[in-house]
Short mmCIF file of C-alpha atoms in Angstrom, two decimals:
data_model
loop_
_atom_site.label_atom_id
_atom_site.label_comp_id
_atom_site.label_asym_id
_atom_site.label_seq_id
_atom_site.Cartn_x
_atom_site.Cartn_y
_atom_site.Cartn_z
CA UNK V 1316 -15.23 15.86 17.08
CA UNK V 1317 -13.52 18.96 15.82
CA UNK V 1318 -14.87 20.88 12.72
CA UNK V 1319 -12.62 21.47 10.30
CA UNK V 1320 -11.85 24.68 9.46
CA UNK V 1321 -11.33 26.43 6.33
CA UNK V 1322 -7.56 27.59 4.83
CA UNK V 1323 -6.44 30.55 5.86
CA UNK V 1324 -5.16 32.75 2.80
CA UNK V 1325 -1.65 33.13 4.24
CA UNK V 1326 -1.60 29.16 3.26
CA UNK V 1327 -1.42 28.32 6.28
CA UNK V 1328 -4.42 25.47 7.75
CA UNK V 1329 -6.04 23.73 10.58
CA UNK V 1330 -5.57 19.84 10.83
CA UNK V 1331 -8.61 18.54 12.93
CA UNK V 1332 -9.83 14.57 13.29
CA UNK V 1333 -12.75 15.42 10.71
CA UNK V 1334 -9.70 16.55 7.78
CA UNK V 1335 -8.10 12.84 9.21
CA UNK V 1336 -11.42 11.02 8.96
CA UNK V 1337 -11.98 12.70 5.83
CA UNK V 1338 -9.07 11.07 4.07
CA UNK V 1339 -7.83 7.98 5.92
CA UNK V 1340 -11.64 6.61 6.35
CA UNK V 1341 -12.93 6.56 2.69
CA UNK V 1342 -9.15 4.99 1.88
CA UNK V 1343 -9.81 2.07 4.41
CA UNK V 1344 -12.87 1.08 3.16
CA UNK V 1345 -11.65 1.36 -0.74
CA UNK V 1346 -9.00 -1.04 0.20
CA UNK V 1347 -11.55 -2.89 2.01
CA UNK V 1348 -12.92 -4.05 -1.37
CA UNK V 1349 -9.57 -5.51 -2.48
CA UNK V 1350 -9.68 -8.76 -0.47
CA UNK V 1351 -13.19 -9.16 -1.39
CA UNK V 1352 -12.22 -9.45 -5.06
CA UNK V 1353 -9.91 -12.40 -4.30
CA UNK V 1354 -12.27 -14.05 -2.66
CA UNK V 1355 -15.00 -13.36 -5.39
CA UNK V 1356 -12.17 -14.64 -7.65
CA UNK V 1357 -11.09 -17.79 -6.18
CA UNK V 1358 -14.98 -18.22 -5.64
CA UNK V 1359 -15.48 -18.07 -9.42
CA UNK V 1360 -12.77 -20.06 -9.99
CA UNK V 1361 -13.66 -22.74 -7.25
CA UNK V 1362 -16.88 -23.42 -8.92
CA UNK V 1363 -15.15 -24.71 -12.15
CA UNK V 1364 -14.59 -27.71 -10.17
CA UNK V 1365 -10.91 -27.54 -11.72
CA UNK V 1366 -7.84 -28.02 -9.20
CA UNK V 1367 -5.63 -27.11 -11.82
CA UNK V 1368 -7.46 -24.22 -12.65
CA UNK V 1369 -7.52 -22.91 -9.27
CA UNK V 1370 -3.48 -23.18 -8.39
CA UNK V 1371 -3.09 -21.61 -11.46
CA UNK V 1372 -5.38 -18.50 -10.30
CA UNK V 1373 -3.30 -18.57 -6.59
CA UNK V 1374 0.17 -18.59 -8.39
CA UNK V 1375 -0.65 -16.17 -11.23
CA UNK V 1376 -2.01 -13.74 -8.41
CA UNK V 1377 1.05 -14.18 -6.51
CA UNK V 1378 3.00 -12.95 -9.28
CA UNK V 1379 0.68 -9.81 -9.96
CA UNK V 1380 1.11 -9.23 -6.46
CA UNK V 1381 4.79 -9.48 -6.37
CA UNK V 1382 5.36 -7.15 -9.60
CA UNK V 1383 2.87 -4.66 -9.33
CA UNK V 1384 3.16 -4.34 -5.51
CA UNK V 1385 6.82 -3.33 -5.85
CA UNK V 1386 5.68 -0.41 -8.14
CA UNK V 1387 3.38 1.25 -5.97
CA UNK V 1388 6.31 3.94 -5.55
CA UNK V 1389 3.97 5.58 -8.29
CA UNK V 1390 1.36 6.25 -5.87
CA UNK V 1391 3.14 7.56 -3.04
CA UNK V 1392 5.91 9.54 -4.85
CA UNK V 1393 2.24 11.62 -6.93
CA UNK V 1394 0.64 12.16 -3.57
CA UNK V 1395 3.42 14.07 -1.71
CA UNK V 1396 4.46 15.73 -4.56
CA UNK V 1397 1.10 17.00 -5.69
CA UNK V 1398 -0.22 17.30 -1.59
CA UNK V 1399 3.29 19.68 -1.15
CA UNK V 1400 2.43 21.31 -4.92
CA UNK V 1401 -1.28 21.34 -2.99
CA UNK V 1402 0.02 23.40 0.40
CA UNK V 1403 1.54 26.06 -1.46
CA UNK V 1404 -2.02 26.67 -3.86
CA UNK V 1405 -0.14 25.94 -6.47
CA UNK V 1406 -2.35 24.11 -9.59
CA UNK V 1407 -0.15 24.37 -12.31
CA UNK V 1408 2.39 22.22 -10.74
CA UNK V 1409 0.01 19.91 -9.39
CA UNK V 1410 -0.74 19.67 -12.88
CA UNK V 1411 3.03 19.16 -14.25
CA UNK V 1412 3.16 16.01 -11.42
CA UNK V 1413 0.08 14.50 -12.38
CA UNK V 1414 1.37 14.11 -16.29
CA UNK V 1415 4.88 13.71 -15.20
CA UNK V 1416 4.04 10.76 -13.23
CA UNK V 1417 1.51 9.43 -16.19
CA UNK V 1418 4.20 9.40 -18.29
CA UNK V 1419 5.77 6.98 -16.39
CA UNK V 1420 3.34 5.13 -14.98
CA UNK V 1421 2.38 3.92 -18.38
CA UNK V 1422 5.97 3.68 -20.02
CA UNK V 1423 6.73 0.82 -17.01
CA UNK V 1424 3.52 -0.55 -17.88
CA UNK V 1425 4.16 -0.94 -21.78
CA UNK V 1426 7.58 -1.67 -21.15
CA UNK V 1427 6.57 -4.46 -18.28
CA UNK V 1428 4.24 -5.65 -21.37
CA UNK V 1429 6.97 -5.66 -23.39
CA UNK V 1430 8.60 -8.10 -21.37
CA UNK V 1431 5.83 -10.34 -20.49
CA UNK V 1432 6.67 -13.40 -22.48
CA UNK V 1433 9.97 -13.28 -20.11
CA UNK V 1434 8.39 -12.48 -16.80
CA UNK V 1435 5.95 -15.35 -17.19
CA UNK V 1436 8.83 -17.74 -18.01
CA UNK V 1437 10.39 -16.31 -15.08
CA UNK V 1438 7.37 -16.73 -12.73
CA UNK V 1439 6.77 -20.20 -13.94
CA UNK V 1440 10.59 -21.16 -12.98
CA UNK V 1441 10.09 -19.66 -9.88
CA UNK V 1442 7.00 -21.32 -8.69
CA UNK V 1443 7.28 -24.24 -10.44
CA UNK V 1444 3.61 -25.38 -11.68
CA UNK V 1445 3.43 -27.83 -13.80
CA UNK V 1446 1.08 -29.33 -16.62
CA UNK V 1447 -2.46 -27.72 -16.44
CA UNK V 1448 -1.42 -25.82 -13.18
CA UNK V 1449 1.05 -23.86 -15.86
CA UNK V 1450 -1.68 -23.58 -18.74
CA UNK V 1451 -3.87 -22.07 -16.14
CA UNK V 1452 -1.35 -19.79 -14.80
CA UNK V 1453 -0.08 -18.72 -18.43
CA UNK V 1454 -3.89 -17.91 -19.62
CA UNK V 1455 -4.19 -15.99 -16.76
CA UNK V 1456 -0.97 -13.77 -16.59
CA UNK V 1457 -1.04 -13.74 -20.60
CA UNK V 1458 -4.97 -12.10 -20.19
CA UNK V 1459 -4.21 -9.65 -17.14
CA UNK V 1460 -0.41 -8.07 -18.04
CA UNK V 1461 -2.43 -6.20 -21.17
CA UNK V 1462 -3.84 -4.32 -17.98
CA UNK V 1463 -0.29 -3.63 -16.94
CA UNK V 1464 -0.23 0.73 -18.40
CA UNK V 1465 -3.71 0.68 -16.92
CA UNK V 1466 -3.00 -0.69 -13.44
CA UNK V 1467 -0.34 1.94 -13.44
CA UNK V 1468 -1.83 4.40 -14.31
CA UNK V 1469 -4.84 4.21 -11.84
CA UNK V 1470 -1.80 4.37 -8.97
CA UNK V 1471 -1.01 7.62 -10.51
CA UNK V 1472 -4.59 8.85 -10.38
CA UNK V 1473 -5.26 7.61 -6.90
CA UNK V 1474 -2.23 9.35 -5.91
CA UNK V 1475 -3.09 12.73 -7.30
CA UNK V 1476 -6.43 12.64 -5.59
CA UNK V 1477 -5.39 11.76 -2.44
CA UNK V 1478 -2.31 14.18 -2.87
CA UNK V 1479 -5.22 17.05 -2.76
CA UNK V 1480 -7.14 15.11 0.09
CA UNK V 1481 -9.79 13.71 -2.60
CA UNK V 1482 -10.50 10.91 -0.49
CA UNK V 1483 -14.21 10.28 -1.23
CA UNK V 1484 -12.92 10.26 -4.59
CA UNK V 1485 -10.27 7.55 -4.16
CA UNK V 1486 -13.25 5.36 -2.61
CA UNK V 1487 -14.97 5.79 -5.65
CA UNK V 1488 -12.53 5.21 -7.61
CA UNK V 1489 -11.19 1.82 -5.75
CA UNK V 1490 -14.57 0.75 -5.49
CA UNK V 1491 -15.39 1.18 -9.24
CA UNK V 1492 -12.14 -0.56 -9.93
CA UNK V 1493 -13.13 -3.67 -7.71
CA UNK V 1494 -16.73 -3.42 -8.10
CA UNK V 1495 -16.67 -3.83 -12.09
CA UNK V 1496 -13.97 -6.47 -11.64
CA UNK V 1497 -15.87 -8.46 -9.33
CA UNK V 1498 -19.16 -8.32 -11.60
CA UNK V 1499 -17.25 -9.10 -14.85
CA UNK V 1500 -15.79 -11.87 -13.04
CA UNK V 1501 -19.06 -13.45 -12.07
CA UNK V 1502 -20.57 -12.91 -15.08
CA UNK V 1503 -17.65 -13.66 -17.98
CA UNK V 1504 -16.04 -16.72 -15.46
CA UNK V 1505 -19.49 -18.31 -14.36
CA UNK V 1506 -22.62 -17.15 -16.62
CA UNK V 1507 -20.75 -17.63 -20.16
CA UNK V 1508 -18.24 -20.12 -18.21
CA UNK V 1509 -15.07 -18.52 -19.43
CA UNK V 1510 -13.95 -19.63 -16.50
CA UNK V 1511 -10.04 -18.58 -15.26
CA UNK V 1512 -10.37 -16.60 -18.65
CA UNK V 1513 -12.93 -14.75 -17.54
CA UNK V 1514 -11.52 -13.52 -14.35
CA UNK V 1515 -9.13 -12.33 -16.25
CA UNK V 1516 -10.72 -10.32 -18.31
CA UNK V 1517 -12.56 -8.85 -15.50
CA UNK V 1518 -9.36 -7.90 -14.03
CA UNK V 1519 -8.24 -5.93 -17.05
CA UNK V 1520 -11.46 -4.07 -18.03
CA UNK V 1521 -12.17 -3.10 -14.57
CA UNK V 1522 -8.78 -1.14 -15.16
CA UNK V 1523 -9.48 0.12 -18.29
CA UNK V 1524 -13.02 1.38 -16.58
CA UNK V 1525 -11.12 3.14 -13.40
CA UNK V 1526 -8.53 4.49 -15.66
CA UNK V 1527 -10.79 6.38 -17.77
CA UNK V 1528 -13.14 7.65 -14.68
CA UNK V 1529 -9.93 8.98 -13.36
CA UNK V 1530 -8.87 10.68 -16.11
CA UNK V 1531 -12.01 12.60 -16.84
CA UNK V 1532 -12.37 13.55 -13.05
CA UNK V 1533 -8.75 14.76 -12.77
CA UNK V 1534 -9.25 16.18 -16.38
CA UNK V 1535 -11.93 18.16 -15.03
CA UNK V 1536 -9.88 19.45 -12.20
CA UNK V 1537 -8.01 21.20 -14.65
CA UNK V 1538 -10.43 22.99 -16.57
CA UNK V 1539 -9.09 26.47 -14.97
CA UNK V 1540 -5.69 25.74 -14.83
CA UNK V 1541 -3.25 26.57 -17.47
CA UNK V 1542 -1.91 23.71 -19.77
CA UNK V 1543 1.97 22.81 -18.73
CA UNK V 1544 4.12 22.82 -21.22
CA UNK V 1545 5.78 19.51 -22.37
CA UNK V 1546 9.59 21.23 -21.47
CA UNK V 1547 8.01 21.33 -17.96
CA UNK V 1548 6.50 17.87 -17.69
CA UNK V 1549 10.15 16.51 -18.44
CA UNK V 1550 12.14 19.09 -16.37
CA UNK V 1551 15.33 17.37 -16.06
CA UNK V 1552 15.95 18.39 -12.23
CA UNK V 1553 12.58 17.39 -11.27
CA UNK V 1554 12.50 14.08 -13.16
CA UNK V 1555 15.75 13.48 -11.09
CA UNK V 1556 14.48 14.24 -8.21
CA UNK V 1557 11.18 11.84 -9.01
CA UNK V 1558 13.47 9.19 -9.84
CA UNK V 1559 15.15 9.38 -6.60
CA UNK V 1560 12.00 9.47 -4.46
CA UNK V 1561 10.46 6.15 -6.79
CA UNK V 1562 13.98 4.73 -6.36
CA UNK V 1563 14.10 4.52 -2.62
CA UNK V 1564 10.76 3.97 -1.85
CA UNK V 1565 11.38 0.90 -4.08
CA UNK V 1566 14.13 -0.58 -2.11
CA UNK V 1567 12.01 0.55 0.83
CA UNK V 1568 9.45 -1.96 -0.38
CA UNK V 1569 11.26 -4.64 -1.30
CA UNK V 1570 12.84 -4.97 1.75
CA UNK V 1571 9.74 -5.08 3.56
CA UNK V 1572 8.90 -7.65 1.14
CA UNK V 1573 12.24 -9.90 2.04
CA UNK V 1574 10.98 -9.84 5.66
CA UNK V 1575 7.94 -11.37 5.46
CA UNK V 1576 9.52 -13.59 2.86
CA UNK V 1577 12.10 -14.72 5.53
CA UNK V 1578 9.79 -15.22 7.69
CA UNK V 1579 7.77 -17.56 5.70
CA UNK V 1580 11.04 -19.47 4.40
CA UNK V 1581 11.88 -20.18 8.00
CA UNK V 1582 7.98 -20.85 9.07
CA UNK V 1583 8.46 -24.42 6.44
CA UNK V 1584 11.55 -25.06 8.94
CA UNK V 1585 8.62 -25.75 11.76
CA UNK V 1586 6.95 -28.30 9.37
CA UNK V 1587 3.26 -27.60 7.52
CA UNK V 1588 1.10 -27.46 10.63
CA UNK V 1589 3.08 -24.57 11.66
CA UNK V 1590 3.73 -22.87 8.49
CA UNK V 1591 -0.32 -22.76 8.33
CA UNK V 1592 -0.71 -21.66 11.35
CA UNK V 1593 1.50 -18.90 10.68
CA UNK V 1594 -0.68 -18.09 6.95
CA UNK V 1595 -4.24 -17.95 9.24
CA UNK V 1596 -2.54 -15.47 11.60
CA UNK V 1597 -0.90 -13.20 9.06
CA UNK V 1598 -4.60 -12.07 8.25
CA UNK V 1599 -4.47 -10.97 11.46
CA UNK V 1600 -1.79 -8.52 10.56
CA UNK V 1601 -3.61 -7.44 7.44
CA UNK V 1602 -6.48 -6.66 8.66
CA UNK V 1603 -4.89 -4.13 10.86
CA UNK V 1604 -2.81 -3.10 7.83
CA UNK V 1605 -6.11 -2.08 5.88
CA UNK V 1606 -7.24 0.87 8.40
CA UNK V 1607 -3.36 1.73 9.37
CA UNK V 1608 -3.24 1.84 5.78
CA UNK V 1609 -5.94 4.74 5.38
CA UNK V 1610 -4.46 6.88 8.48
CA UNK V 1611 -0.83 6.65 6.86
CA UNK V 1612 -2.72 7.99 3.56
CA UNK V 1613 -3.58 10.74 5.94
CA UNK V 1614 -0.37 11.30 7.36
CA UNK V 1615 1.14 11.61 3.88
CA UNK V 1616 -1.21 14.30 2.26
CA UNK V 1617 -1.64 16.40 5.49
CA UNK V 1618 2.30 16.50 6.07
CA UNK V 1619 3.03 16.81 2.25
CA UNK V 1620 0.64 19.55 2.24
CA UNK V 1621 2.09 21.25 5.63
CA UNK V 1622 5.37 21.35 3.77
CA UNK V 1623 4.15 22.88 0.45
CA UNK V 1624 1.97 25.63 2.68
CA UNK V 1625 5.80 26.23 4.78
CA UNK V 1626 3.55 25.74 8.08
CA UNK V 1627 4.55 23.81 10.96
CA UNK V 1628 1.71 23.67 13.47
CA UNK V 1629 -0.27 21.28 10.51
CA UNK V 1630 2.47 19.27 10.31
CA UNK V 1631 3.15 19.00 14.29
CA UNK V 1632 -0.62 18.44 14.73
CA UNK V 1633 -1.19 15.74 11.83
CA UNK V 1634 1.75 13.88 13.56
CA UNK V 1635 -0.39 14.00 16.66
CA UNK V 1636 -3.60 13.21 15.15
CA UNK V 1637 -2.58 10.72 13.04
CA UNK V 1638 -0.37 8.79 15.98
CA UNK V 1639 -3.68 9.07 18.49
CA UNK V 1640 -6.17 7.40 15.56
CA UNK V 1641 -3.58 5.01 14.49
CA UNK V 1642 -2.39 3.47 18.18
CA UNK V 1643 -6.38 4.37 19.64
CA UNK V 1644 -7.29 1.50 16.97
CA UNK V 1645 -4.31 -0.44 17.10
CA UNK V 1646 -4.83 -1.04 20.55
CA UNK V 1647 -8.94 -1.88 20.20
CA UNK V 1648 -7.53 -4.73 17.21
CA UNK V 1649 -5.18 -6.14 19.39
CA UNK V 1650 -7.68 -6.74 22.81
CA UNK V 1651 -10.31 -7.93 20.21
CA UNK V 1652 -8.02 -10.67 18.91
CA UNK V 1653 -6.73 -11.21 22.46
CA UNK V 1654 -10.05 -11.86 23.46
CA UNK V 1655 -12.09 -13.35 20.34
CA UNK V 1656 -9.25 -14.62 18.07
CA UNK V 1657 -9.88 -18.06 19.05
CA UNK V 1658 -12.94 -17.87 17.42
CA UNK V 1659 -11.75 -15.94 14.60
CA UNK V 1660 -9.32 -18.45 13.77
CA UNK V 1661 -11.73 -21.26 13.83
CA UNK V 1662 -13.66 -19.50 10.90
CA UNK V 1663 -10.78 -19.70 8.90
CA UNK V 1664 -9.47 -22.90 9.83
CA UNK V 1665 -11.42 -26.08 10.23
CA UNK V 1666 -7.76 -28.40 10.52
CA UNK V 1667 -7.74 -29.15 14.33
CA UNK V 1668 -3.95 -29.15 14.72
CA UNK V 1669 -3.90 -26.11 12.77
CA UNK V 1670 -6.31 -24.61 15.18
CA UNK V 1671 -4.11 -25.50 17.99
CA UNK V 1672 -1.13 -24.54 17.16
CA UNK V 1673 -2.52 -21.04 15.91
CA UNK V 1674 -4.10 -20.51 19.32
CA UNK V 1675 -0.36 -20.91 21.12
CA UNK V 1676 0.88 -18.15 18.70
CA UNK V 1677 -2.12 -15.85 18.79
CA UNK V 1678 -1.01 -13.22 20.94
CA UNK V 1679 2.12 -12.73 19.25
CA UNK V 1680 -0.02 -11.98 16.03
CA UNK V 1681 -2.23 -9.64 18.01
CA UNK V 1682 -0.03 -7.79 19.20
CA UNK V 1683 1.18 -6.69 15.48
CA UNK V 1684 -1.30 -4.11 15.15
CA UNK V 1685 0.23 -2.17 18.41
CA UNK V 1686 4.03 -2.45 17.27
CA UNK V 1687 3.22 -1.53 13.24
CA UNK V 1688 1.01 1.25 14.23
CA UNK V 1689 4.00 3.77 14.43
CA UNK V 1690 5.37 2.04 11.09
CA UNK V 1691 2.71 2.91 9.52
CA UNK V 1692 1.89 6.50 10.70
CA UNK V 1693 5.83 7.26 10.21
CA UNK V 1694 5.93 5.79 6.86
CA UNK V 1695 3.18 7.94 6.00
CA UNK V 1696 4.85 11.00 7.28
CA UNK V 1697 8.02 10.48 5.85
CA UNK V 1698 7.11 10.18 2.48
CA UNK V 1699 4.81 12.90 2.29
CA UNK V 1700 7.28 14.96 3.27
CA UNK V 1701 9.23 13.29 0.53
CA UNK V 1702 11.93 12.55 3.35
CA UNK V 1703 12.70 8.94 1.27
CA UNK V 1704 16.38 8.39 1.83
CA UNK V 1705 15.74 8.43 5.48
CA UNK V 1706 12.57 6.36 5.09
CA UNK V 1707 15.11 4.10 2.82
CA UNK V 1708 18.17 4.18 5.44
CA UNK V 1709 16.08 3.25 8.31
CA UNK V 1710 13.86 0.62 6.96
CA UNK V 1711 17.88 -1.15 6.07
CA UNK V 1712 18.55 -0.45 9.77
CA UNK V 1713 15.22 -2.46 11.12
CA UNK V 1714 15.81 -5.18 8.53
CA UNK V 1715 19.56 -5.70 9.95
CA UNK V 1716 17.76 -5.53 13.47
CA UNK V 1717 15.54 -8.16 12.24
CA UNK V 1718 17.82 -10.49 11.29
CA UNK V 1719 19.92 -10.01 14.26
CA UNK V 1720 17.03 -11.31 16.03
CA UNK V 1721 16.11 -14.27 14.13
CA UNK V 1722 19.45 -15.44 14.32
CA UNK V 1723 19.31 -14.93 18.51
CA UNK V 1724 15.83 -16.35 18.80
CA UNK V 1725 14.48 -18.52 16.50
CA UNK V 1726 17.22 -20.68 17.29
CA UNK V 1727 16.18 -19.97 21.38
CA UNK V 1728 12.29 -20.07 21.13
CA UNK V 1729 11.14 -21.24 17.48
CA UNK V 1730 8.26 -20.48 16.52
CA UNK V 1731 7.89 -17.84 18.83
CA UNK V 1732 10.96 -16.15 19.10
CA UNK V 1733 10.14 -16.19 14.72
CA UNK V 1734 6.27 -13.92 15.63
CA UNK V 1735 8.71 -11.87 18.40
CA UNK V 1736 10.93 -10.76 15.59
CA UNK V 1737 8.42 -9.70 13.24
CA UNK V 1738 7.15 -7.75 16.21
CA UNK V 1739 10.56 -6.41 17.08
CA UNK V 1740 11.13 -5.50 13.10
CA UNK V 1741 8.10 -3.11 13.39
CA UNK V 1742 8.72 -1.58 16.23
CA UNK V 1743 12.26 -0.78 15.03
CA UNK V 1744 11.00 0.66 11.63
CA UNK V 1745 8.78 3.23 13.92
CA UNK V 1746 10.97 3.66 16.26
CA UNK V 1747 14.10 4.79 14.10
CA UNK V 1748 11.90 6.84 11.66
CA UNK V 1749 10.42 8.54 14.95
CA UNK V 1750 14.16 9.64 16.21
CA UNK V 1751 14.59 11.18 13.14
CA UNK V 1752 11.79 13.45 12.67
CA UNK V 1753 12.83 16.56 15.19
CA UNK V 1754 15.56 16.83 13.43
CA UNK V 1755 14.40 16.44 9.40
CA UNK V 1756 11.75 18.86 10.47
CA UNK V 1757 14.19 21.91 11.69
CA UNK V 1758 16.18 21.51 8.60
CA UNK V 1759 12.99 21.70 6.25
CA UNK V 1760 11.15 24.13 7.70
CA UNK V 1761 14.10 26.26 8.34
CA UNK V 1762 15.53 25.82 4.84
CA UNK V 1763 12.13 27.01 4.13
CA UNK V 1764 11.95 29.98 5.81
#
């Protein structure tokens, strides 16, 4: 493996697989500990012996997912402005991006709190519990929002350190997060049998404890660095051009969100066997998405950073490096579940249709890691280089591609012309960010010159 070699003073750098590892590793297993809190949660839960209690945990989750997953523009737009603020040495306005995007991360948060009363009257209507499936839900959304500045603020801190390649640090930090969540779960929901309460609260101290972690460590990043002025922090042209970055990235997300939820809407079409089939084989997809996720964290810091330091090489090689780690492992994921997910599936499953029917569809879900892997790595790219309108455009483009396919075969092959559209949705979203990259790079790095 290479060694990675130190900065040059010029500003320019080498990228090697050990300054890739270094970021995208410690980043795969911090989100790692994510789906080990739900479980730990539903676990907790479980053991109440409560029904009720449980839905309520599942739909109240859902809605946490739904809101705060749509805001994690926060933590992309801080890394590849700080990891561009980063490649041209430049601390003070690494410092100016960090409280910039504090600022906002907690204003959304207070005003999302704000507005709770509404959202959970919202989210109720929308999922439609009833009785003490609602209570449930309402005790735990009413509990967890008051985390809402907090959770926001930890995407802003995650950001900045994995703007400056901090990636040991993010692990800590996401593992701290999780880690004191999951132990306040156990001990509030089960020992003093607070039950959905108590998960709750877990949730929101766990915040409060990673929030204040990160602040001190960034804090102490900026011991040496000059103190930006608050005229800076709230820079009208650079607030613009933050807004615009959040704003796209936002309808970038969403629209990834309306694709899987399409897909799911049409998966009831097939009847419930079917639709389950289709839930146990989505993990399939996410379990790709974990490591995928920690090489397109790479991607976005090494090409933010390439920017900042006006050096193409480390841009040109991080595209390389980044594309061999993320398709090398893509491809090992998708002959493992060729060749074990049988058995994978019958660990989550123990419903023998259910079984069956996910076997027939198995390769299509295999085969997800392969065609997302360039999603992923160009996703990454794009929006460390801040490139977001593009990322925006063509993400609309792969959508309209997707539903031109559903509508050709779903109607042709069911089921499976439903898994070869996904497929064909992510290979689009690569592909179309790919084509556009010769040419976003000459006018950036010649408008740089």
């Amino acid at each position: 493996m290479d060694k990675q070699a130190p900065a040059r003073t010029d500003g320019a750098f080498e990228v090697t697989h050990r300054l890739v590892l270094s970021i995208a590793v410690p980043m795969t297993f911090g989100f790692l500990t994510t789906p080990l809190l739900g479980l730990t949660d539903t676990a907790v839960v479980g053991r109440s012996g409560s029904a009720a209690a449980l839905a309520g945990l599942a739909i109240g989750a859902a809605l946490f997912d739904l809101l705060f997953a749509s805001l994690n523009f926060l933590r992309a737009s801080t890394t590849a402005l700080v990891a561009q603020a980063y490649g041209r040495r430049d601390a003070h306005e690494q410092q100016i991006v960090f409280w910039r995007s504090m600022a906002l991360s907690v204003s959304l948060g207070l005003f999302i709190l704000a507005l709770s009363p509404l959202l959970l009257s919202a989210g109720l209507w929308m999922m439609g519990p009833e009785g003490s499936v609602a209570v449930a839900t309402s005790i735990y959304f009413s509990i967890r929002i008051m985390a809402g500045p907090l959770t926001l603020a930890n995407f802003t801190i995650l950001g900045f350190v994995l703007g400056r390649g901090q990636g040991t640090i993010g692990l800590l930090l996401q593992a701290l997060l999780n880690g004191t969540n999951i132990v306040l779960s156990i001990y509030l929901g089960l020992v003093l049998d607070w039950g959905i309460a108590g998960v709750a609260w877990g949730t929101l101290i766990g915040e409060g404890v990673a929030a204040i972690a990160g602040v001190l460590i960034v804090l102490s990043q900026f011991r040496t660095v000059q103190r930006p002025s608050l005229a800076e922090i709230v820079d009208a042209a650079k607030l613009k051009a933050l807004f615009a970055i959040n704003r796209d990235i936002l309808i970038r997300s969403f629209t990834l969100l309306a694709a899987f939820t399409l897909m799911t809407r049409i998966g009831t079409s097939f009847g419930p066997v079917v639709l389950a089939a289709n839930a146990v084989l989505m993990n399939i997809f996410l379990v790709a998405g974990y490591y995928l996720d920690g090489f397109a964290n790479a991607a976005e810091q090494i090409s933010g950073r390439a920017i900042g330091a006006n050096y193409r090489p480390a841009f040109d090689r991080a595209l390389k490096l980044t594309g061999i780690w993320s398709f090398g492992l893509a491809a090992i994921t998708t002959g493992f579940f060729l060749m074990f997910g049988d058995a994978v599936i019958d660990l989550m499953t123990t419903a023998e249709p259910v079984r069956t029917a996910a076997y027939d569809y198995l390769p299509w879900a295999a085969l997800t890691a392969l065609t997302g892997a360039l999603a992923f790595q160009m996703d990454g790219i794009f929006i460390g280089a801040t490139w977001s309108k593009d990322m925006r455009n063509m993400m609309i483009a792969a959508f309209a591609g997707y539903l031109l396919a559903l509508a050709i075969l779903v109607p042709l092959f069911a089921n499976h012309g439903l898994w070869l559209s996904l497929n064909l949705f992510l290979a689009l979203r690569g592909l179309f960010l790919l084509i556009r990259v010769p040419r976003k790079l000459n006018q950036t790095f010649s408008a740089n010159q």
